[in-house]
Structure formats: structure tokens, C-alpha cells
């Protein structure tokens, strides 16, 4: 199929960017979206044009590196997939496809479609872990009984790959879905409960400091999240935040 | 609870939800009293006189209510502005309808419409009440030998433009609550995987029944005098 791509080009963070039009032909519907961009970049390089910069790594939906706002939605029109898992068969011959970087002030553009999502790393560093002290007699995790429901819910939360689609889709650029997934994945388990109070407070404070907006429960994040992280996590985080502050 | 608890995004969210929940409770109470005007003018007069002269209502609940309303909309403006500022460059092509409802994204628009209505409502009812009671010092609630409340209400709804303005405002209130009701339970962390859908359903019922009630009462008074 033949397509017209409207791609955001921006040389660097300090320079102004703009959409540029690139026609592309003979796109196979079996290609992934990123493979289609690879083909475009080959063509651009041959013509001596700077290729389009975009993030990717695993290309199988597990690393969370790929991003892209495609035709008005994070990771494009399909559900529960990342951009690397999006297939060109979701588009039709003759379509115009808008490709923009994830937009949020907390995710500054590095180049073209690449944004800096290290704000997420800093939120993680503020509390998204279980401290392992080298006491020498740490209990084996498998000897601690955990109710199946809790284990499942924690696991579901842990499937968040930190891609940032939730922030990109949210009209407020709120990071609540990501942060609440990271809070829940630990706080539901006995190993994580020990530090639950400090964790939720520190991670929320860091989230605010990084300049993400305020959640208004539109639910856009849950719909666009490639891993189907549930809004229940946000409610759980609100609950934990209240109890952590009351019992401080 | 430390002072800084509320100066966080979740703190603001909780305060927004609590003020919203309080306003919804007030709305329900207001609807119950208004419906008396349809069932029995006497009962409506009694209830209005009680609410209008009881010191607890007048000097405790009324200031709390005014504070609640003012707090809610100032906080609403503040958060809306903050949220807009968290994305300086917008998408050239965005499709929010793919992932969220209009009502959830436009709380500021439905809120502003309700605020405009509150302005009219204050001029219509609240200012005359305050003026009669506290400026002219007439606490009797009487006019020409009978309670004045029912007549004042009834006569206000003679004018078609006012009735239309009321209907529009309550439609927007309904839109506000279609999102706001369930949202507030999510904000305060009460909602869980098991209860979320119940809050949605109950919220839809509340958001439709309560504003419709106000509309029907306005229409009742309009129709019965034309
Ligand atoms: C009787 C009148 C009103 C009632 C019953 C009401 C109720 C509510 C409720 C229940 C919420 C949800 C809170 C949450 O998500 O946690 C809400 C949110 C909101 N309200 Fe109102 N409201 C009223 C009037 C207003 C007015 C006059 C404004 C003026 C601007 C306003 C602006 C907003 C905004 C912007 C939000 C979204 C804020 C957020 O979710 O963070 N509301 N309202
Ligand atoms: S919650 Fe979903 S959308 Fe947000 S970062 Fe995690 S995987 Fe991505
Ligand atoms: S490249 Fe790893 S998730 Fe898409």
C-alpha cells in the first residue's frame, strides 16, 4: 500500500520542530509500524536526508522503549499493543498517518520522535523497589505464603513496561497510572508492605516534582495502556496515600 | 496528617472530591425540599422557613456550603490551569474520543455553566432572602398574612427565559455529575475492582434523576401558571 506520513521533525530540544510530509510506497501489511519506519529511513539515507529518529529496543512489546503518537493515539489505533507490535494492516492504502512524539512537559523531546522519559526512572528510584539488606540470612521469597488474588493483582501491576503511553494519552499529562502500577506491584506483597508508606509518599512527591499533571479520572490511560494496567491501581494508590499520611 | 499532605497532586484530588461529594449531598437535600413545593405548598413553606431561620442552618451549614462551592470552583480552575500547563506543545492530530468520554474531559465547561447558573440563582433567590432577613430585619417569613416562600418560588418560574436557563444549567449539571460522581469515589480511593462498576451505575442514576427532578419542578411551576 501507498501512504503519506506526516512526521514531527525536530533537530534538538532547543530547536523548533514541525511536521514534514513523506510519501512512502509499497508498504506490506505484514510489516510492523517500526519496520515501515525502517524502510522510510533507508530511503531517506539514500537520498541524503537525515533519517527519522525514534526509540525502540526489543521490538516484541516488553521493553517499553518504543513510543509514538500515531493518528491521535499513543501506540496507534490498536489496543493492548506497543508501536513495535502494531501492524500496517491496521491502515488502508492511501491513508495519511500522523506520527508525533509523546507530548508532556515532563517528557522533553530529544530529537524528532525521541523523548526523554527518564522522569519515570527518577520516580522509580524514589521508592519503586524493595530494599534488600545484606544480612546474610534473607528469607527465601518462596517460603512466604501469598494469597493468590494478591499475587495475581501484583503481577498484573508489574506488567507495566514504563512506556509512558498513559502520560501521552492523558489530557493532563498525568503519570498516575504508571506510578500506581509501580506502587501496587510492591505494596500487595508482604516483601513490599514493609516500606509501603514511605514508598507511596516518596513516589508521589517525585511524580509531582517532575511536572506531571493532576489526574482527573478520564480513564484515557487505561484504554491506551499496551499492558491493560487497570484504573483500580490509581484508586489503590490514592487509598494508600491517605492511610500512609494518616498513620505517619 | 502533615500540612504538606494536601499540597500534593493526590491531596488536591481528594479535596476536590470531598467538596464535590459535599455539594452532591447538598443537591439532594435541596431537591427534597423543592419537591415539597409540588406536593404541598404548606410543607414547602414550613421547610423553607425552618431552613431560612434555623441558626444552625443559617450560621453553620450556610457558610460551610458557600465555602464548599467557592473552594470547589477555585480549585477546579486552578487544577484545570495546572493541567493545561503540563503540556505546552499540543498534538497536531489528537483523537481523545478514542479513549475517554466528553463529559470526563470537559468538567471545566460543565462546571463553568453551573457556575454561571449559580450567579443567576444568587441574584434570584439568595440575595433577596438575605436582604429581607438580615438587612430589612424581617425574619417572620410572612407576606400579606401568609408565608411568602411558595409564592416567591412560584412567581419566579412565570418567565420562560428563566425556565429555559434553568433547564440548560441542569443539563450541564447532569453532564458534570455523569463523570463527577464516580470520579470522586475513585479520587478518595474507595473504588475497587469489585465496586467501581457499581459507582458508575449509581452515578449515572444520580446524575440523571437529580437534575431531572429540578427541571420537572421548574416546569411544574411554569405550566401551572400559564
Ligand atoms: C452544585 C454544583 C457542583 C457539584 C455537585 C459538583 C460536583 C463535582 C464532583 C463530584 C466532582 C468530581 C471530583 C473528583 O473527580 O474527585 C467535580 C469535579 C470538578 N468540578 Fe464540580 N461540582 C459542582 C460545581 C462546579 C462548579 C461551579 C465548577 C466551576 C468551575 C466546577 C468545576 C469542576 C472541575 C473543573 C472538576 C474536575 C476537577 C478534577 O477532577 O480534578 N464544579 N465536581
Ligand atoms: S501504565 Fe501502561 S501506559 Fe503507563 S507506562 Fe505502564 S505500560 Fe505504559
Ligand atoms: S520496542 Fe520494546 S516494547 Fe516496543
Short mmCIF file of C-alpha atoms and ligand atoms in Angstrom, two decimals:
data_model
loop_
_atom_site.label_atom_id
_atom_site.label_comp_id
_atom_site.label_asym_id
_atom_site.label_seq_id
_atom_site.Cartn_x
_atom_site.Cartn_y
_atom_site.Cartn_z
CA UNK A 1 0.00 0.00 0.00
CA UNK A 2 0.94 3.63 -0.51
CA UNK A 3 0.83 6.02 2.40
CA UNK A 4 1.52 9.63 3.27
CA UNK A 5 3.38 10.14 6.53
CA UNK A 6 3.21 13.40 8.46
CA UNK A 7 6.19 13.12 10.79
CA UNK A 8 7.34 15.50 13.51
CA UNK A 9 10.91 16.57 12.78
CA UNK A 10 12.94 18.44 15.36
CA UNK A 11 16.74 18.64 15.30
CA UNK A 12 17.17 19.02 19.02
CA UNK A 13 15.35 20.08 22.14
CA UNK A 14 16.37 23.70 21.73
CA UNK A 15 15.28 23.97 18.11
CA UNK A 16 11.76 24.39 16.84
CA UNK A 17 10.13 21.39 15.22
CA UNK A 18 7.46 20.94 12.57
CA UNK A 19 5.52 18.24 10.77
CA UNK A 20 7.02 17.15 7.46
CA UNK A 21 5.38 15.13 4.73
CA UNK A 22 6.93 11.90 3.44
CA UNK A 23 5.21 9.72 0.86
CA UNK A 24 6.01 6.01 1.15
CA UNK A 25 5.07 3.29 -1.30
CA UNK A 26 4.88 -0.50 -1.41
CA UNK A 27 4.33 -0.91 2.31
CA UNK A 28 3.42 -4.52 3.14
CA UNK A 29 0.58 -5.00 5.57
CA UNK A 30 2.65 -7.64 7.35
CA UNK A 31 5.23 -5.06 8.38
CA UNK A 32 5.25 -3.72 11.89
CA UNK A 33 4.95 0.02 12.23
CA UNK A 34 8.62 0.30 13.12
CA UNK A 35 9.65 -1.81 10.11
CA UNK A 36 7.72 0.62 7.95
CA UNK A 37 9.74 3.45 9.51
CA UNK A 38 12.95 1.45 8.91
CA UNK A 39 12.07 1.31 5.20
CA UNK A 40 11.41 5.04 5.18
CA UNK A 41 14.74 5.71 6.87
CA UNK A 42 16.60 3.56 4.29
CA UNK A 43 15.06 5.69 1.57
CA UNK A 44 15.88 8.92 3.38
CA UNK A 45 19.51 7.86 3.89
CA UNK A 46 19.84 7.03 0.18
CA UNK A 47 18.52 10.49 -0.66
CA UNK A 48 20.97 12.04 1.77
CA UNK A 49 18.25 13.17 4.18
CA UNK A 50 18.71 12.81 7.94
CA UNK A 51 16.74 9.68 8.98
CA UNK A 52 13.85 9.99 11.42
CA UNK A 53 14.96 9.34 14.99
CA UNK A 54 12.64 7.08 17.00
CA UNK A 55 13.03 4.90 20.09
CA UNK A 56 12.94 1.11 20.03
CA UNK A 57 14.73 -1.85 21.51
CA UNK A 58 13.14 -5.27 21.98
CA UNK A 59 10.56 -4.93 19.21
CA UNK A 60 8.37 -7.50 20.92
CA UNK A 61 6.36 -5.42 23.37
CA UNK A 62 8.36 -5.98 26.52
CA UNK A 63 10.92 -3.23 26.94
CA UNK A 64 8.69 -0.15 26.73
CA UNK A 65 11.17 1.80 24.61
CA UNK A 66 9.06 2.35 21.52
CA UNK A 67 6.61 5.23 21.81
CA UNK A 68 4.98 7.39 19.10
CA UNK A 69 1.63 9.12 18.95
CA UNK A 70 0.07 7.70 15.80
CA UNK A 71 -3.07 9.27 14.32
CA UNK A 72 -4.03 10.82 17.63
CA UNK A 73 -3.39 7.81 19.88
CA UNK A 74 -0.41 6.52 21.83
CA UNK A 75 0.96 3.36 20.15
CA UNK A 76 -1.60 3.90 17.38
CA UNK A 77 -5.14 2.72 16.79
CA UNK A 78 -4.81 -0.90 18.00
CA UNK A 79 -5.48 -1.94 21.63
CA UNK A 80 -3.12 -3.66 24.07
CA UNK A 81 -0.14 -3.37 21.74
CA UNK A 82 3.00 -1.27 21.66
CA UNK A 83 4.07 0.50 18.48
CA UNK A 84 6.52 -2.31 17.68
CA UNK A 85 3.60 -4.76 17.79
CA UNK A 86 1.34 -2.58 15.65
CA UNK A 87 0.90 -3.97 12.15
CA UNK A 88 0.47 -1.99 8.98
CA UNK A 89 -2.71 -3.96 8.24
CA UNK A 90 -4.40 -1.59 10.69
CA UNK A 91 -4.08 1.06 7.93
CA UNK A 92 -5.50 1.35 4.44
CA UNK A 93 -3.94 2.16 1.11
CA UNK A 94 -3.92 5.92 0.61
CA UNK A 95 -4.06 6.77 4.35
CA UNK A 96 -2.31 9.77 5.79
CA UNK A 97 -0.65 8.87 9.09
CA UNK A 98 0.35 11.49 11.63
CA UNK A 99 3.36 10.47 13.71
CA UNK A 100 4.26 12.66 16.67
CA UNK A 101 6.38 12.26 19.78
CA UNK A 102 4.74 11.57 23.17
CA UNK A 103 3.90 15.05 24.42
CA UNK A 104 4.27 16.19 28.02
CA UNK A 105 6.50 18.81 29.55
CA UNK A 106 7.89 16.07 31.78
CA UNK A 107 8.96 14.18 28.60
CA UNK A 108 11.09 16.71 26.68
CA UNK A 109 11.80 15.95 23.02
CA UNK A 110 15.39 14.85 22.42
CA UNK A 111 15.20 14.58 18.65
CA UNK A 112 12.34 14.02 16.18
CA UNK A 113 10.18 11.33 17.79
CA UNK A 114 12.53 10.52 20.67
CA UNK A 115 11.54 11.87 24.08
CA UNK A 116 13.36 11.74 27.38
CA UNK A 117 11.34 9.55 29.74
CA UNK A 118 13.95 9.47 32.49
CA UNK A 119 11.43 11.19 34.78
CA UNK A 120 9.96 7.68 35.16
CA UNK A 121 13.36 6.33 36.22
CA UNK A 122 13.66 9.03 38.85
CA UNK A 123 10.19 8.18 40.20
CA UNK A 124 11.24 4.53 40.39
CA UNK A 125 14.42 5.48 42.21
CA UNK A 126 12.35 7.39 44.75
CA UNK A 127 10.70 4.20 46.01
CA UNK A 128 9.93 1.65 43.34
CA UNK A 129 11.97 -1.13 44.92
CA UNK A 130 12.25 -3.45 47.90
CA UNK A 131 15.39 -2.79 49.89
CA UNK A 132 17.46 -5.92 50.13
CA UNK A 133 19.81 -5.67 53.05
CA UNK A 134 22.77 -7.98 53.05
CA UNK A 135 22.03 -9.51 56.42
CA UNK A 136 23.25 -12.89 55.26
CA UNK A 137 20.09 -14.67 56.36
CA UNK A 138 17.49 -13.22 53.99
CA UNK A 139 14.39 -15.39 53.89
CA UNK A 140 13.68 -17.23 50.68
CA UNK A 141 10.76 -15.44 48.97
CA UNK A 142 9.06 -18.73 48.12
CA UNK A 143 8.62 -19.60 51.80
CA UNK A 144 6.30 -16.63 52.37
CA UNK A 145 2.69 -17.58 51.65
CA UNK A 146 0.83 -15.02 49.49
CA UNK A 147 -2.91 -15.17 48.69
CA UNK A 148 -3.43 -16.00 45.02
CA UNK A 149 -5.58 -12.91 44.39
CA UNK A 150 -2.89 -10.62 45.75
CA UNK A 151 -0.17 -12.36 43.79
CA UNK A 152 -2.20 -12.08 40.58
CA UNK A 153 -3.09 -8.41 41.12
CA UNK A 154 0.52 -7.57 41.95
CA UNK A 155 1.67 -9.43 38.87
CA UNK A 156 -0.82 -7.59 36.67
CA UNK A 157 0.50 -4.28 38.01
CA UNK A 158 4.08 -5.45 37.45
CA UNK A 159 3.44 -5.93 33.74
CA UNK A 160 3.70 -2.15 33.29
CA UNK A 161 6.65 -1.61 30.94
CA UNK A 162 7.05 2.09 31.71
CA UNK A 163 6.38 3.16 28.14
CA UNK A 164 4.66 6.43 29.05
CA UNK A 165 1.59 5.95 26.83
CA UNK A 166 -0.56 6.77 29.85
CA UNK A 167 1.09 10.18 30.21
CA UNK A 168 0.96 10.81 26.46
CA UNK A 169 -2.76 9.98 26.27
CA UNK A 170 -3.85 11.84 29.37
CA UNK A 171 -5.20 15.32 28.72
CA UNK A 172 -3.44 16.36 31.93
CA UNK A 173 -0.15 14.54 31.22
CA UNK A 174 -0.68 12.69 34.47
CA UNK A 175 1.59 9.80 35.38
CA UNK A 176 -0.82 8.29 37.89
CA UNK A 177 -1.34 5.00 36.04
CA UNK A 178 2.38 4.31 35.82
CA UNK A 179 3.12 5.34 39.40
CA UNK A 180 0.12 3.48 40.79
CA UNK A 181 1.18 0.31 38.96
CA UNK A 182 4.65 0.60 40.44
CA UNK A 183 3.27 1.27 43.91
CA UNK A 184 0.77 -1.60 43.71
CA UNK A 185 3.16 -4.22 42.43
CA UNK A 186 5.09 -3.96 45.69
CA UNK A 187 2.52 -2.97 48.26
CA UNK A 188 0.32 -6.00 47.57
CA UNK A 189 3.11 -8.37 48.52
CA UNK A 190 4.47 -8.99 52.03
CA UNK A 191 8.01 -8.12 50.95
CA UNK A 192 6.85 -4.72 49.69
CA UNK A 193 4.48 -3.92 52.55
CA UNK A 194 7.36 -3.14 54.92
CA UNK A 195 8.24 0.04 53.04
CA UNK A 196 4.76 0.74 51.66
CA UNK A 197 4.19 4.05 53.46
CA UNK A 198 7.44 5.73 52.54
CA UNK A 199 7.21 4.32 49.05
CA UNK A 200 3.85 5.84 48.15
CA UNK A 201 4.72 9.21 49.69
CA UNK A 202 8.14 9.43 48.09
CA UNK A 203 7.00 8.29 44.67
CA UNK A 204 4.02 10.67 44.62
CA UNK A 205 6.20 13.56 45.70
CA UNK A 206 8.73 12.75 42.98
CA UNK A 207 5.94 12.46 40.41
CA UNK A 208 4.71 15.96 41.32
CA UNK A 209 8.21 17.36 41.28
CA UNK A 210 8.78 16.06 37.74
CA UNK A 211 5.91 18.23 36.50
CA UNK A 212 3.28 15.67 35.55
CA UNK A 213 -0.30 16.95 35.64
CA UNK A 214 -3.10 16.09 38.03
CA UNK A 215 -5.32 13.06 37.44
CA UNK A 216 -8.99 13.79 36.72
CA UNK A 217 -10.02 10.15 36.20
CA UNK A 218 -10.82 10.42 32.49
CA UNK A 219 -9.59 6.85 32.08
CA UNK A 220 -7.76 7.55 28.80
CA UNK A 221 -4.61 5.93 30.24
CA UNK A 222 -6.27 2.59 30.89
CA UNK A 223 -7.64 2.41 27.35
CA UNK A 224 -4.33 3.28 25.69
CA UNK A 225 -2.05 1.29 28.00
CA UNK A 226 -0.48 -1.55 25.98
CA UNK A 227 -0.47 -3.74 29.07
CA UNK A 228 -4.04 -3.08 30.19
CA UNK A 229 -2.99 -1.68 33.57
CA UNK A 230 -6.23 -1.09 35.48
CA UNK A 231 -7.56 2.15 36.94
CA UNK A 232 -8.05 0.16 40.15
CA UNK A 233 -4.36 0.76 40.77
CA UNK A 234 -4.95 4.52 40.87
CA UNK A 235 -7.71 4.15 43.43
CA UNK A 236 -5.48 1.82 45.45
CA UNK A 237 -2.65 4.35 45.36
CA UNK A 238 -4.99 7.15 46.50
CA UNK A 239 -6.13 4.92 49.36
CA UNK A 240 -2.57 4.06 50.32
CA UNK A 241 -1.53 7.68 50.10
CA UNK A 242 -4.28 8.68 52.53
CA UNK A 243 -3.55 5.90 55.04
CA UNK A 244 0.20 6.48 54.77
CA UNK A 245 -0.32 10.12 55.70
CA UNK A 246 -2.83 9.47 58.45
CA UNK A 247 -0.68 6.88 60.18
CA UNK A 248 2.61 8.68 59.61
CA UNK B 1 -1.63 14.24 58.76
CA UNK B 2 1.00 16.78 57.90
CA UNK B 3 0.40 20.11 56.24
CA UNK B 4 2.20 19.02 53.11
CA UNK B 5 -0.19 16.08 52.60
CA UNK B 6 -2.72 18.30 50.89
CA UNK B 7 -0.16 20.18 48.83
CA UNK B 8 0.33 17.20 46.55
CA UNK B 9 -1.48 16.17 43.39
CA UNK B 10 -3.35 13.46 45.29
CA UNK B 11 -4.12 15.86 48.13
CA UNK B 12 -5.76 18.30 45.69
CA UNK B 13 -7.63 15.44 44.10
CA UNK B 14 -9.01 14.35 47.45
CA UNK B 15 -10.08 17.87 48.40
CA UNK B 16 -11.75 18.28 45.01
CA UNK B 17 -13.60 15.01 45.53
CA UNK B 18 -14.64 15.80 49.10
CA UNK B 19 -16.03 19.20 48.12
CA UNK B 20 -17.80 17.56 45.16
CA UNK B 21 -19.30 14.86 47.39
CA UNK B 22 -20.45 17.51 49.84
CA UNK B 23 -22.08 19.50 47.02
CA UNK B 24 -23.86 16.40 45.75
CA UNK B 25 -25.24 15.78 49.21
CA UNK B 26 -26.42 19.37 49.38
CA UNK B 27 -28.05 19.00 45.97
CA UNK B 28 -30.03 16.00 47.15
CA UNK B 29 -31.25 17.88 50.22
CA UNK B 30 -32.19 20.86 48.05
CA UNK B 31 -34.16 18.62 45.68
CA UNK B 32 -36.12 17.04 48.51
CA UNK B 33 -37.21 20.44 49.82
CA UNK B 34 -38.02 21.72 46.33
CA UNK B 35 -40.19 18.70 45.61
CA UNK B 36 -42.35 19.66 48.58
CA UNK B 37 -43.40 22.71 46.55
CA UNK B 38 -45.09 20.32 44.13
CA UNK B 39 -46.63 18.05 46.73
CA UNK B 40 -47.75 20.58 49.34
CA UNK B 41 -47.16 24.35 49.39
CA UNK B 42 -47.65 24.32 53.17
CA UNK B 43 -44.98 21.72 53.73
CA UNK B 44 -42.67 23.65 51.41
CA UNK B 45 -43.31 26.84 53.39
CA UNK B 46 -42.61 25.09 56.68
CA UNK B 47 -39.39 23.54 55.43
CA UNK B 48 -38.23 26.82 53.85
CA UNK B 49 -38.95 28.76 57.00
CA UNK B 50 -37.05 26.24 59.06
CA UNK B 51 -34.02 26.29 56.73
CA UNK B 52 -34.20 30.08 56.46
CA UNK B 53 -34.34 30.83 60.16
CA UNK B 54 -32.68 27.94 61.99
CA UNK B 55 -29.42 29.35 63.40
CA UNK B 56 -27.57 26.09 62.86
CA UNK B 57 -28.50 26.06 59.18
CA UNK B 58 -28.00 29.78 58.71
CA UNK B 59 -24.77 30.31 60.58
CA UNK B 60 -23.08 26.95 60.32
CA UNK B 61 -24.31 24.99 57.28
CA UNK B 62 -24.78 28.01 55.01
CA UNK B 63 -21.23 29.36 55.46
CA UNK B 64 -19.86 25.82 55.06
CA UNK B 65 -21.84 25.48 51.84
CA UNK B 66 -20.63 28.80 50.48
CA UNK B 67 -17.10 27.90 51.36
CA UNK B 68 -17.56 24.49 49.72
CA UNK B 69 -18.83 25.96 46.46
CA UNK B 70 -16.17 28.66 46.27
CA UNK B 71 -13.44 26.21 47.20
CA UNK B 72 -14.65 23.69 44.60
CA UNK B 73 -14.67 26.07 41.67
CA UNK B 74 -11.48 27.90 42.57
CA UNK B 75 -9.73 24.55 42.95
CA UNK B 76 -11.35 23.46 39.66
CA UNK B 77 -9.90 26.50 37.86
CA UNK B 78 -6.53 26.03 39.50
CA UNK B 79 -6.24 22.35 38.56
CA UNK B 80 -7.50 22.91 35.05
CA UNK B 81 -4.88 25.61 34.52
CA UNK B 82 -2.13 23.48 36.03
CA UNK B 83 -3.08 20.56 33.84
CA UNK B 84 -3.14 22.65 30.69
CA UNK B 85 0.31 23.93 31.53
CA UNK B 86 1.75 20.43 31.84
CA UNK B 87 1.72 20.07 28.05
CA UNK B 88 2.98 23.25 26.37
CA UNK B 89 3.11 21.82 22.85
CA UNK B 90 -0.07 20.06 21.90
CA UNK B 91 -0.57 17.28 19.41
CA UNK B 92 -1.18 18.36 15.81
CA UNK B 93 -3.53 15.40 15.50
CA UNK B 94 -5.24 14.14 18.62
CA UNK B 95 -8.16 11.74 18.99
CA UNK B 96 -9.26 11.87 22.64
CA UNK B 97 -12.70 10.49 21.78
CA UNK B 98 -10.99 7.14 21.18
CA UNK B 99 -10.16 6.71 24.84
CA UNK B 100 -12.31 8.93 27.04
CA UNK B 101 -15.77 10.46 27.31
CA UNK B 102 -16.61 14.06 26.51
CA UNK B 103 -18.02 14.61 30.00
CA UNK B 104 -14.81 13.46 31.65
CA UNK B 105 -12.66 15.78 29.56
CA UNK B 106 -14.85 18.86 29.89
CA UNK B 107 -15.55 19.19 33.60
CA UNK B 108 -14.42 22.80 33.39
CA UNK B 109 -17.05 23.58 30.74
CA UNK B 110 -19.91 21.86 32.57
CA UNK B 111 -18.61 23.41 35.81
CA UNK B 112 -18.48 26.91 34.34
CA UNK B 113 -22.05 26.59 33.08
CA UNK B 114 -23.18 25.55 36.54
CA UNK B 115 -21.22 28.49 37.98
CA UNK B 116 -22.98 30.92 35.63
CA UNK B 117 -26.26 29.44 36.80
CA UNK B 118 -25.24 29.86 40.43
CA UNK B 119 -24.76 33.56 39.65
CA UNK B 120 -28.37 33.83 38.41
CA UNK B 121 -29.57 31.72 41.30
CA UNK B 122 -27.93 34.00 43.85
CA UNK B 123 -29.48 37.09 42.31
CA UNK B 124 -32.86 35.37 42.05
CA UNK B 125 -33.20 33.85 45.49
CA UNK B 126 -30.27 34.20 47.81
CA UNK B 127 -29.69 37.97 47.69
CA UNK B 128 -33.42 38.81 48.14
CA UNK B 129 -33.56 36.36 51.08
CA UNK B 130 -30.51 37.81 52.77
CA UNK B 131 -31.77 41.33 52.13
CA UNK B 132 -35.22 40.62 53.59
CA UNK B 133 -33.91 38.78 56.62
CA UNK B 134 -30.71 40.48 57.58
CA UNK B 135 -30.91 43.96 56.05
CA UNK B 136 -34.60 44.71 56.49
CA UNK B 137 -34.59 42.51 59.58
CA UNK B 138 -37.81 40.72 58.67
CA UNK B 139 -37.40 37.20 60.00
CA UNK B 140 -41.12 36.42 60.01
CA UNK B 141 -41.15 34.78 56.58
CA UNK B 142 -44.61 36.34 56.13
CA UNK B 143 -46.08 38.49 53.41
CA UNK B 144 -49.72 39.72 53.43
CA UNK B 145 -50.54 37.39 56.30
CA UNK B 146 -49.15 34.17 54.82
CA UNK B 147 -45.80 32.50 54.29
CA UNK B 148 -44.08 34.13 51.34
CA UNK B 149 -41.74 31.26 50.23
CA UNK B 150 -44.06 29.29 47.98
CA UNK B 151 -45.34 32.39 46.18
CA UNK B 152 -41.84 33.73 45.64
CA UNK B 153 -40.75 30.45 44.12
CA UNK B 154 -43.87 30.01 42.02
CA UNK B 155 -43.73 33.54 40.59
CA UNK B 156 -40.06 33.25 39.65
CA UNK B 157 -40.95 30.48 37.24
CA UNK B 158 -43.51 32.53 35.32
CA UNK B 159 -40.83 33.83 32.97
CA UNK B 160 -39.98 31.50 30.12
CA UNK B 161 -36.32 32.67 29.73
CA UNK B 162 -35.61 31.82 33.36
CA UNK B 163 -37.12 28.37 32.97
CA UNK B 164 -35.03 27.77 29.85
CA UNK B 165 -31.87 28.94 31.62
CA UNK B 166 -32.65 26.56 34.48
CA UNK B 167 -33.13 23.64 32.15
CA UNK B 168 -29.86 24.30 30.32
CA UNK B 169 -27.97 24.66 33.59
CA UNK B 170 -29.33 21.41 34.97
CA UNK B 171 -28.47 19.55 31.78
CA UNK B 172 -24.88 20.70 32.27
CA UNK B 173 -25.02 19.75 35.93
CA UNK B 174 -26.09 16.31 34.80
CA UNK B 175 -23.08 16.12 32.46
CA UNK B 176 -20.84 17.27 35.33
CA UNK B 177 -22.12 14.55 37.60
CA UNK B 178 -22.08 11.80 34.96
CA UNK B 179 -18.33 11.96 35.39
CA UNK B 180 -18.03 13.59 38.80
CA UNK B 181 -19.99 11.08 40.86
CA UNK B 182 -17.90 8.00 40.14
CA UNK B 183 -14.75 10.08 39.79
CA UNK B 184 -14.96 11.28 43.37
CA UNK B 185 -15.07 7.71 44.71
CA UNK B 186 -12.01 6.92 42.64
CA UNK B 187 -10.26 10.06 43.97
CA UNK B 188 -10.79 9.20 47.60
CA UNK B 189 -9.68 5.62 46.97
CA UNK B 190 -12.96 3.95 47.89
CA UNK B 191 -13.44 2.44 44.45
CA UNK B 192 -12.06 -1.09 43.94
CA UNK B 193 -12.20 -3.64 41.15
CA UNK B 194 -15.35 -5.03 42.77
CA UNK B 195 -17.16 -1.72 43.41
CA UNK B 196 -16.08 0.52 40.52
CA UNK B 197 -18.91 -0.52 38.20
CA UNK B 198 -21.46 0.00 40.98
CA UNK B 199 -20.26 3.58 41.44
CA UNK B 200 -20.56 4.10 37.69
CA UNK B 201 -24.12 2.79 37.61
CA UNK B 202 -25.23 4.59 40.74
CA UNK B 203 -23.53 7.75 39.46
CA UNK B 204 -25.43 7.60 36.19
CA UNK B 205 -28.70 7.21 38.07
CA UNK B 206 -27.89 10.10 40.42
CA UNK B 207 -26.67 12.34 37.59
CA UNK B 208 -29.89 11.83 35.65
CA UNK B 209 -32.52 11.68 38.40
CA UNK B 210 -31.42 14.67 40.47
CA UNK B 211 -31.10 17.30 37.70
CA UNK B 212 -34.26 15.94 36.03
CA UNK B 213 -36.06 16.44 39.34
CA UNK B 214 -35.07 20.12 39.44
CA UNK B 215 -36.13 20.56 35.81
CA UNK B 216 -39.52 18.94 36.37
CA UNK B 217 -40.19 21.15 39.38
CA UNK B 218 -39.37 24.29 37.37
CA UNK B 219 -41.63 23.07 34.56
CA UNK B 220 -44.40 22.28 37.03
CA UNK B 221 -44.42 25.86 38.30
CA UNK B 222 -44.20 27.26 34.79
CA UNK B 223 -47.05 25.16 33.44
CA UNK B 224 -49.40 25.61 36.40
CA UNK B 225 -49.49 29.37 35.87
CA UNK B 226 -49.88 29.56 32.10
C1 LIG C 1 -23.62 22.01 42.68
C2 LIG C 1 -22.61 22.14 41.92
C3 LIG C 1 -21.48 21.14 41.72
C4 LIG C 1 -21.40 19.82 42.07
C5 LIG C 1 -22.43 18.97 42.78
C6 LIG C 1 -20.09 19.35 41.62
C7 LIG C 1 -19.60 18.09 41.79
C8 LIG C 1 -18.37 17.65 41.37
C9 LIG C 1 -17.83 16.34 41.61
C10 LIG C 1 -18.50 15.23 42.38
C11 LIG C 1 -16.60 16.29 41.02
C12 LIG C 1 -15.64 15.11 40.98
C13 LIG C 1 -14.47 15.28 41.91
C14 LIG C 1 -13.41 14.25 41.63
O1 LIG C 1 -13.17 13.89 40.49
O2 LIG C 1 -12.76 13.78 42.55
C15 LIG C 1 -16.36 17.56 40.41
C16 LIG C 1 -15.22 17.90 39.69
C17 LIG C 1 -15.00 19.12 39.09
N1 LIG C 1 -15.78 20.24 39.22
FE1 LIG C 1 -17.61 20.30 40.10
N2 LIG C 1 -19.43 20.39 41.02
C18 LIG C 1 -20.26 21.49 41.07
C19 LIG C 1 -19.97 22.76 40.61
C20 LIG C 1 -18.79 23.11 39.94
C21 LIG C 1 -18.51 24.45 39.51
C22 LIG C 1 -19.37 25.67 39.74
C23 LIG C 1 -17.31 24.40 38.87
C24 LIG C 1 -16.68 25.63 38.26
C25 LIG C 1 -15.65 25.70 37.54
C26 LIG C 1 -16.83 23.03 38.92
C27 LIG C 1 -15.66 22.55 38.37
C28 LIG C 1 -15.19 21.26 38.48
C29 LIG C 1 -14.00 20.75 37.85
C30 LIG C 1 -13.05 21.53 36.94
C31 LIG C 1 -13.87 19.41 38.24
C32 LIG C 1 -12.80 18.43 37.81
C33 LIG C 1 -11.62 18.50 38.74
C34 LIG C 1 -10.91 17.19 38.95
O3 LIG C 1 -11.46 16.12 38.67
O4 LIG C 1 -9.77 17.24 39.43
N3 LIG C 1 -17.77 22.27 39.59
N4 LIG C 1 -17.45 18.39 40.63
S1 LIG C 2 0.83 2.07 32.91
FE1 LIG C 2 0.66 1.21 30.80
S2 LIG C 2 0.84 3.04 29.51
FE2 LIG C 2 1.60 3.65 31.51
S3 LIG C 2 3.81 3.30 31.46
FE3 LIG C 2 2.89 1.40 32.27
S4 LIG C 2 2.59 0.10 30.46
FE4 LIG C 2 2.92 2.17 29.68
S1 LIG C 3 10.49 -1.83 21.22
FE1 LIG C 3 10.34 -2.84 23.15
S2 LIG C 3 8.24 -2.56 23.61
FE2 LIG C 3 8.34 -1.79 21.58
#
